[in-house]
mmCIF file of C-alpha atoms and ligand atoms in Angstrom:
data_model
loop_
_atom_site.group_PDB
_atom_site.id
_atom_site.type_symbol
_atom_site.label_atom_id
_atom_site.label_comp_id
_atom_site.label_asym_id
_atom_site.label_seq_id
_atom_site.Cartn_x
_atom_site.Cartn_y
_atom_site.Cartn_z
ATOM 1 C CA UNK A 1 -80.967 127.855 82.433
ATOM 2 C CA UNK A 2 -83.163 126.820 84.970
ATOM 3 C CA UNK A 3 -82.564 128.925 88.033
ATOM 4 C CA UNK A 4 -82.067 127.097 91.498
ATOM 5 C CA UNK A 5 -81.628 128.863 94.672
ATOM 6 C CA UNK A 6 -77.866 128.940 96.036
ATOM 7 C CA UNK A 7 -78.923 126.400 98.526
ATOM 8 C CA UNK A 8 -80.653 123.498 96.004
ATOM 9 C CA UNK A 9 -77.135 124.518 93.537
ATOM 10 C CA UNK A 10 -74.986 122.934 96.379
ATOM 11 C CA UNK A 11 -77.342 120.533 97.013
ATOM 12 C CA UNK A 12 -76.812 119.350 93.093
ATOM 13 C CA UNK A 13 -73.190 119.820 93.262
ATOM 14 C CA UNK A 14 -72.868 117.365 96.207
ATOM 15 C CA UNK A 15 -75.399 114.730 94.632
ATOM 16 C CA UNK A 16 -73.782 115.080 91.146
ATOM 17 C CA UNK A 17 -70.285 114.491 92.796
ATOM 18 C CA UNK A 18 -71.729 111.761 95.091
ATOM 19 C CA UNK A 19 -73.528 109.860 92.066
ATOM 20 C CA UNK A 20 -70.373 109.522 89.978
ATOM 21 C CA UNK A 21 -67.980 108.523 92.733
ATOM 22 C CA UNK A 22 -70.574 105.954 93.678
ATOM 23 C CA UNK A 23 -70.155 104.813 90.049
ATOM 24 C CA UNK A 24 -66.767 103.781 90.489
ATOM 25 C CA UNK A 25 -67.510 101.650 93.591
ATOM 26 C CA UNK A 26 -69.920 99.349 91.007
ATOM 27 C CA UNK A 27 -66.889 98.702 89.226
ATOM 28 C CA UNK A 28 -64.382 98.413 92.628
ATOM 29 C CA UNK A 29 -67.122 95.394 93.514
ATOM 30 C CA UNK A 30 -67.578 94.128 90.098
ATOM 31 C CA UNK A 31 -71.029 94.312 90.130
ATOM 32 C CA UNK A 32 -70.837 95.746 86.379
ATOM 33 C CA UNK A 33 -69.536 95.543 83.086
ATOM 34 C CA UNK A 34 -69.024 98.020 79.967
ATOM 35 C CA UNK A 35 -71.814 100.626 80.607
ATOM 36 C CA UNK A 36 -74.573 98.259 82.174
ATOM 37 C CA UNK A 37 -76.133 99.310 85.713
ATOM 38 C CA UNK A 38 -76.445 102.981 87.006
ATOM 39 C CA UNK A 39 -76.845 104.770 90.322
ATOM 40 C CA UNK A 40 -78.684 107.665 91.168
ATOM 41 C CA UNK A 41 -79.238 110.027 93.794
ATOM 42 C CA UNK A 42 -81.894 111.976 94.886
ATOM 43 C CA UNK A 43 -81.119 116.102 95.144
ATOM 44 C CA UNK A 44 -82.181 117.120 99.201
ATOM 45 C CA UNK A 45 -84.625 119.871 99.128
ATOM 46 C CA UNK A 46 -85.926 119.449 95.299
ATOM 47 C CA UNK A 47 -87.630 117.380 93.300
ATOM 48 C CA UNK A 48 -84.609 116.491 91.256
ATOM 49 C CA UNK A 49 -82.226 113.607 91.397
ATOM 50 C CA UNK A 50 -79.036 112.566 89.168
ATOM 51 C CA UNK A 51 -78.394 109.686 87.006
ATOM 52 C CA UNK A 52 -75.793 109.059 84.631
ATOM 53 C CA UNK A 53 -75.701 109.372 80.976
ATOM 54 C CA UNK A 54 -76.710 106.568 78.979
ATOM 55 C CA UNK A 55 -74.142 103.878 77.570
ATOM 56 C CA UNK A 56 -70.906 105.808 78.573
ATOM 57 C CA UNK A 57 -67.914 104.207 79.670
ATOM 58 C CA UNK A 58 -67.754 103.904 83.343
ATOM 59 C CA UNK A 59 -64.086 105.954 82.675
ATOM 60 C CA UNK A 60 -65.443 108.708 81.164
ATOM 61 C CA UNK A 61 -68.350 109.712 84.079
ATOM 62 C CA UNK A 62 -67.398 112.383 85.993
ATOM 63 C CA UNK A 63 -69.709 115.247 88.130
ATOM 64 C CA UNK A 64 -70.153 117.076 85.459
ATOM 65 C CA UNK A 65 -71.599 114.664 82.426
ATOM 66 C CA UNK A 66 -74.253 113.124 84.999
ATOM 67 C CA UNK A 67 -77.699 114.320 84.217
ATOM 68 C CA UNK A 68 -80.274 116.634 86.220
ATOM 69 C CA UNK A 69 -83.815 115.212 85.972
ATOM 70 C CA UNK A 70 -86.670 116.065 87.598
ATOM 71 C CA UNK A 71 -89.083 113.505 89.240
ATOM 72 C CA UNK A 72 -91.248 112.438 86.097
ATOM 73 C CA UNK A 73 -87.494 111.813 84.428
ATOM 74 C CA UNK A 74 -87.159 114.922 82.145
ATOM 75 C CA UNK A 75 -83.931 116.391 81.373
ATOM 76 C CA UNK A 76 -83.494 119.947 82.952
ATOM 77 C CA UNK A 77 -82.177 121.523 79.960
ATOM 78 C CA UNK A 78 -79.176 123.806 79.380
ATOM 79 C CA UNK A 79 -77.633 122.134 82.502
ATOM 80 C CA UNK A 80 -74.240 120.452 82.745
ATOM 81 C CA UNK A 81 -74.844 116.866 80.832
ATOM 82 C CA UNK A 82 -77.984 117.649 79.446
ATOM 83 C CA UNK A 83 -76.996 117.437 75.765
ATOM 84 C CA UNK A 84 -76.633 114.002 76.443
ATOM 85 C CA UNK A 85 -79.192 111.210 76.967
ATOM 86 C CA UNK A 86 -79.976 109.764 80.396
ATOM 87 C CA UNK A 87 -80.060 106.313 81.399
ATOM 88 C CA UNK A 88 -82.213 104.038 79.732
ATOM 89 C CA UNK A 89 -83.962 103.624 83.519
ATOM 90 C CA UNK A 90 -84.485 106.852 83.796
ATOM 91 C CA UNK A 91 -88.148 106.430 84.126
ATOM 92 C CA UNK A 92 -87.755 103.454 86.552
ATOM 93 C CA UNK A 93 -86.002 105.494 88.904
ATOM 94 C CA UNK A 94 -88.022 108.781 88.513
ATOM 95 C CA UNK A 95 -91.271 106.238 89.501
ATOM 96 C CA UNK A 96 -89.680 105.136 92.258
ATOM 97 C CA UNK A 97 -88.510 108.479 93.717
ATOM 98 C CA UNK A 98 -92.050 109.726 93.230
ATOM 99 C CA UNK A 99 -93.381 106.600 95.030
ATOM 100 C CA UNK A 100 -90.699 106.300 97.691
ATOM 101 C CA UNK A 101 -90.193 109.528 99.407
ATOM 102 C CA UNK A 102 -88.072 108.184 101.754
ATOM 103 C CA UNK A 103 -86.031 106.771 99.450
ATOM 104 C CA UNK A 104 -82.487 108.795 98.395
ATOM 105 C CA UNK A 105 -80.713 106.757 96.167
ATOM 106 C CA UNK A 106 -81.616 104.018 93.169
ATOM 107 C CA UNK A 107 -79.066 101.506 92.225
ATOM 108 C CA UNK A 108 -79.632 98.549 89.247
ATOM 109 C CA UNK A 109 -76.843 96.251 88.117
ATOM 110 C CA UNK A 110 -76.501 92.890 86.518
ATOM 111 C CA UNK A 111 -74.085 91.478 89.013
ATOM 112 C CA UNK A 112 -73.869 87.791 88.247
ATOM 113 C CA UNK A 113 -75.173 85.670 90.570
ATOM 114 C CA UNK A 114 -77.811 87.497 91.936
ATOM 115 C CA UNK A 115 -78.931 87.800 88.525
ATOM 116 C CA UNK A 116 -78.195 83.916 87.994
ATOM 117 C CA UNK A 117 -81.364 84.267 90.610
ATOM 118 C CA UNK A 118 -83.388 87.003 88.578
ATOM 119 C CA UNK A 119 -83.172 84.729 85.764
ATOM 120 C CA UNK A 120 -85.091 81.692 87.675
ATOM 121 C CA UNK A 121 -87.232 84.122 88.751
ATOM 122 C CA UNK A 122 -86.684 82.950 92.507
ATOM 123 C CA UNK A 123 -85.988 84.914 95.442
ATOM 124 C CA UNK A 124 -82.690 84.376 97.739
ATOM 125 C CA UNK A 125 -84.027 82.579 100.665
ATOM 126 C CA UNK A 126 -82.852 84.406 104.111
ATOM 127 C CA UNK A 127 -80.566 81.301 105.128
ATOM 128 C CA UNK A 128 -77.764 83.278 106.625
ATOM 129 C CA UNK A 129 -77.436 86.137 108.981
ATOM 130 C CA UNK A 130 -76.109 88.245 106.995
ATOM 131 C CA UNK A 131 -79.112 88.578 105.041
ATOM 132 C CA UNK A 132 -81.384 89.078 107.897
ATOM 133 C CA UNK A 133 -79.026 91.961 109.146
ATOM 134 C CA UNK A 134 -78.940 93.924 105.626
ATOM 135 C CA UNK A 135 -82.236 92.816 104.515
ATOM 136 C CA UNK A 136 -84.810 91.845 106.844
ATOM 137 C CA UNK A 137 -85.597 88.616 104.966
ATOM 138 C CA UNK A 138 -85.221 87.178 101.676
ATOM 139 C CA UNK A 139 -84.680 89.270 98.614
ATOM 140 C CA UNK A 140 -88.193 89.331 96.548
ATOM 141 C CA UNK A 141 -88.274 88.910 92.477
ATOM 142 C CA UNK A 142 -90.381 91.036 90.649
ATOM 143 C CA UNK A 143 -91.872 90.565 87.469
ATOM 144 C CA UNK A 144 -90.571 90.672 84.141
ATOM 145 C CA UNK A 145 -90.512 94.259 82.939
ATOM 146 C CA UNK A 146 -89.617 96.329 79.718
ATOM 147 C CA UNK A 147 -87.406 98.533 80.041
ATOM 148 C CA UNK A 148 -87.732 102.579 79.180
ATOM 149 C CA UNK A 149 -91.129 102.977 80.930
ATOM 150 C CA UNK A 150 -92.964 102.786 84.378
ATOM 151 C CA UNK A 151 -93.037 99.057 84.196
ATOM 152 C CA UNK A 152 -89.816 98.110 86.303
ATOM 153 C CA UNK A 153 -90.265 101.388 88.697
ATOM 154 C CA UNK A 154 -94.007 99.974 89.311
ATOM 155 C CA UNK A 155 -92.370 96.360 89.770
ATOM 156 C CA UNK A 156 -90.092 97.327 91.897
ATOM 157 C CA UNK A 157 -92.167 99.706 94.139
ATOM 158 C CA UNK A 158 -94.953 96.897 94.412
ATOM 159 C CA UNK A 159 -92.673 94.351 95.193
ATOM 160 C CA UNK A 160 -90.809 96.371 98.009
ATOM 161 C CA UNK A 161 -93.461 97.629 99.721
ATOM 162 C CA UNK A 162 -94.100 94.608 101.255
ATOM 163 C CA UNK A 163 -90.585 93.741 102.432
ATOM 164 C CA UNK A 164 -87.968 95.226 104.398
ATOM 165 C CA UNK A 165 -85.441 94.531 101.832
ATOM 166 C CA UNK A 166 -83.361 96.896 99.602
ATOM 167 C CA UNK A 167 -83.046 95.031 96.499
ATOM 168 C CA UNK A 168 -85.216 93.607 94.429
ATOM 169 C CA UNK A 169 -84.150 91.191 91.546
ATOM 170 C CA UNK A 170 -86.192 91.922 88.662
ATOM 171 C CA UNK A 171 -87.225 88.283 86.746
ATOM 172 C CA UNK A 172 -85.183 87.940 83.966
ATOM 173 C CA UNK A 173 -83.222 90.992 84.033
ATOM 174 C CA UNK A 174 -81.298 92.526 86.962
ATOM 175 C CA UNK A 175 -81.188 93.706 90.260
ATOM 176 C CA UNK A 176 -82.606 97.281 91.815
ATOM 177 C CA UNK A 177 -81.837 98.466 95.106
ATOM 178 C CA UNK A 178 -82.912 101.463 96.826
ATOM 179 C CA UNK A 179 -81.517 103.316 99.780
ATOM 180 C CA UNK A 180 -81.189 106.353 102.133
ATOM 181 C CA UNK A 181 -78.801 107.886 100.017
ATOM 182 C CA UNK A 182 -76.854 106.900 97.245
ATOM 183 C CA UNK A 183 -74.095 104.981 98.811
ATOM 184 C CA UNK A 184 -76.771 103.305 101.010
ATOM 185 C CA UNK A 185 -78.355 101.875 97.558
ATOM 186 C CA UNK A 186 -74.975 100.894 96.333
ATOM 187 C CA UNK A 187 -74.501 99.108 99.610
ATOM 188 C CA UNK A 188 -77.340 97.300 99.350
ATOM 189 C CA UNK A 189 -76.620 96.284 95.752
ATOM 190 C CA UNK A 190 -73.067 94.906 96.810
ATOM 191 C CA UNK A 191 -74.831 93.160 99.735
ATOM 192 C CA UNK A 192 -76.823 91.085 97.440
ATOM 193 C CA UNK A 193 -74.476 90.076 95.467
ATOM 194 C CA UNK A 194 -72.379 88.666 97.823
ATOM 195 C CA UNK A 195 -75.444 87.251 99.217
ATOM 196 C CA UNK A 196 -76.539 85.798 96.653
ATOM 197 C CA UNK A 197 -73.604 84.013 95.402
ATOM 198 C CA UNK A 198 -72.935 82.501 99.146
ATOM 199 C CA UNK A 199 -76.662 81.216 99.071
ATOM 200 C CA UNK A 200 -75.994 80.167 95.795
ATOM 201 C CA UNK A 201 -72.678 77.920 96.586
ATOM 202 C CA UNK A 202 -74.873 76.759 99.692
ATOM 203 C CA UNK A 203 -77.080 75.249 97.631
ATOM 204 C CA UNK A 204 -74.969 73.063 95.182
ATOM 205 C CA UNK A 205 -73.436 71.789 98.410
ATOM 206 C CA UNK A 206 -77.264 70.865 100.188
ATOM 207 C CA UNK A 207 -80.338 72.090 101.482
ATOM 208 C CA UNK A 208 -79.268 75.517 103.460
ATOM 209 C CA UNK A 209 -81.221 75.740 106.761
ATOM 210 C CA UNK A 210 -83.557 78.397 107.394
ATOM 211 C CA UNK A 211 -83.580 81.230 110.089
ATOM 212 C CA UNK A 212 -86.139 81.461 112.784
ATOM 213 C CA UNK A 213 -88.393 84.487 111.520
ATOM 214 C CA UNK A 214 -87.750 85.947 115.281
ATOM 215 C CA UNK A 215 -84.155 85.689 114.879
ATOM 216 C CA UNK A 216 -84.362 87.278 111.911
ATOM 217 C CA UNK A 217 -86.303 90.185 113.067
ATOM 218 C CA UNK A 218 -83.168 90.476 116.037
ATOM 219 C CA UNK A 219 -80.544 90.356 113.946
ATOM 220 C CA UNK A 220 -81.956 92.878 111.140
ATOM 221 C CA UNK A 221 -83.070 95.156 114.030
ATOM 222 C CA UNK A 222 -79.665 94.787 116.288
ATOM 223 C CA UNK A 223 -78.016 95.888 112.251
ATOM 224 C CA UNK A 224 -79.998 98.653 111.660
ATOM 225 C CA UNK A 225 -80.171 100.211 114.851
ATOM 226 C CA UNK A 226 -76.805 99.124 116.771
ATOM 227 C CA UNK A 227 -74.384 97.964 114.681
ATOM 228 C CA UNK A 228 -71.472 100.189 113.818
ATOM 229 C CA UNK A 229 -70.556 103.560 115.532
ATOM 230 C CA UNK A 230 -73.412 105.698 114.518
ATOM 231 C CA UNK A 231 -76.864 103.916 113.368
ATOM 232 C CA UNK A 232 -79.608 105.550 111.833
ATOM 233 C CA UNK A 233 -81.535 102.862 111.294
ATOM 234 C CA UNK A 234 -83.743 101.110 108.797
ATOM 235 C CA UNK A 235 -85.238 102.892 105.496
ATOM 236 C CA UNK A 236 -88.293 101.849 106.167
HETATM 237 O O1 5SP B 1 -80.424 96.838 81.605
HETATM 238 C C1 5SP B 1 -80.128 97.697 80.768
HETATM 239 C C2 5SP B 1 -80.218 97.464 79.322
HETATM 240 O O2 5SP B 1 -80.798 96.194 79.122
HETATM 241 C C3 5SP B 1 -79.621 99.006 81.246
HETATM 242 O O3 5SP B 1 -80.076 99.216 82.552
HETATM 243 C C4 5SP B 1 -78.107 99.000 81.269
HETATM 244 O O4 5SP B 1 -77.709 98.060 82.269
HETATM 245 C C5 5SP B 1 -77.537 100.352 81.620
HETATM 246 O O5 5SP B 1 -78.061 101.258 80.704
HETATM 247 P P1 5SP B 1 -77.661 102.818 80.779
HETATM 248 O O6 5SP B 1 -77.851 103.286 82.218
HETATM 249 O O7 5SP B 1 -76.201 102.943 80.354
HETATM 250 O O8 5SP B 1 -78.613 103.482 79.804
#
């Protein structure tokens, strides 16, 4: 087995225990069904992060069956879950932890409407506040994508780079969010789903107005940096 310092072994005991908790919070918001979406979490101090095991029941994930992987996606063997296969976006997360050091936690779920949105291929237009407080803006689509290689990591790190959002919908396929930490990810992917469908209902009622781009930069930095009792302000 792979030997970690005392340290980085906490630090995977805390991420591991983090990453399937946050699991059950994807089912709490019903942003998921069966086994489809996954969080991970990057491991402080190494270049490691968790991820669940591929295709198991959302019941059955626990600390202990999540799966080490180091930063190009590979399985550190003879560690607790490694006899079992990793997430099919593995590699999408492993990109985007190697392109996004500031980045903690990956999230990707098929929650419905903001999917309904990935499908069209169109982003969710910034329309109400609450989207310029968690995301800075509207939330981009990037392009279509296979899945099991670089190709949605590389979509989603190109498409972010340019925004201040979280979450990315990924054309015909999904959403991807990225934060802090785990939770922050998983906040962000709950976030646009509820965004999503209000923007959504908005628009079978009328045209929804836009936001002043200077209001939006006030209310997404008066979010970030003031809201709640202790800020830490934006990822990026
Ligand atoms: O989008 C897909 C498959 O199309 C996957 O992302 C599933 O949503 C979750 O797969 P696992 O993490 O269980 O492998």
């Amino acid at each position: 087995m792979t030997a970690f310092s005392p340290e980085i072994q906490v630090a995977i005991a805390r991420t591991r225990d983090d990453v399937a908790r946050l699991h059950e919070e994807l089912v709490r918001y019903e942003l998921v069904v069966w086994t489809g979406g996954n969080v991970s979490g990057r491991v402080p101090g190494a270049d490691l992060f968790v991820i669940k095991p591929s295709g198991v029941s959302y019941d059955d994930l626990s600390p202990e069956n999540q799966i080490l992987c180091d930063l190009d996606g590979n399985v550190i063997p003879s560690t607790p879950g490694s006899d079992r296969s990793p997430s099919s976006d593995t590699a999408a997360h492993a990109y985007i932890y190697r392109n996004m050091p500031e980045v903690g936690g990956v999230v990707h779920t098929h929650s419905t409407y903001a999917t309904a949105w990935a499908a069209r291929g169109e982003a969710v237009p910034c329309v109400i506040t609450a989207m310029a407080d968690e995301f800075g803006g509207e939330i981009p689509v990037g392009p279509f994508a296979i899945i099991g290689d670089d190709s949605i990591g590389r979509g989603v790190v190109e498409t972010l780079a340019g925004h201040r959002s979280r979450a990315v919908l990924m054309q015909n396929h999904g959403v991807f969010t990225i934060g802090k930490n785990a939770k922050d990810a998983v906040k962000a992917a709950v976030m646009a789903e509820d965004v999503a469908k209000t923007v959504h209902i908005s628009r079978q009622l009328g045209a929804p107005l836009p936001i002043a781009q200077s209001a939006i930069d006030s209310l997404f930095d008066r979010y970030q940096n003031v809201y709640g009792q202790e800020p830490t302000g934006a990822l990026k």
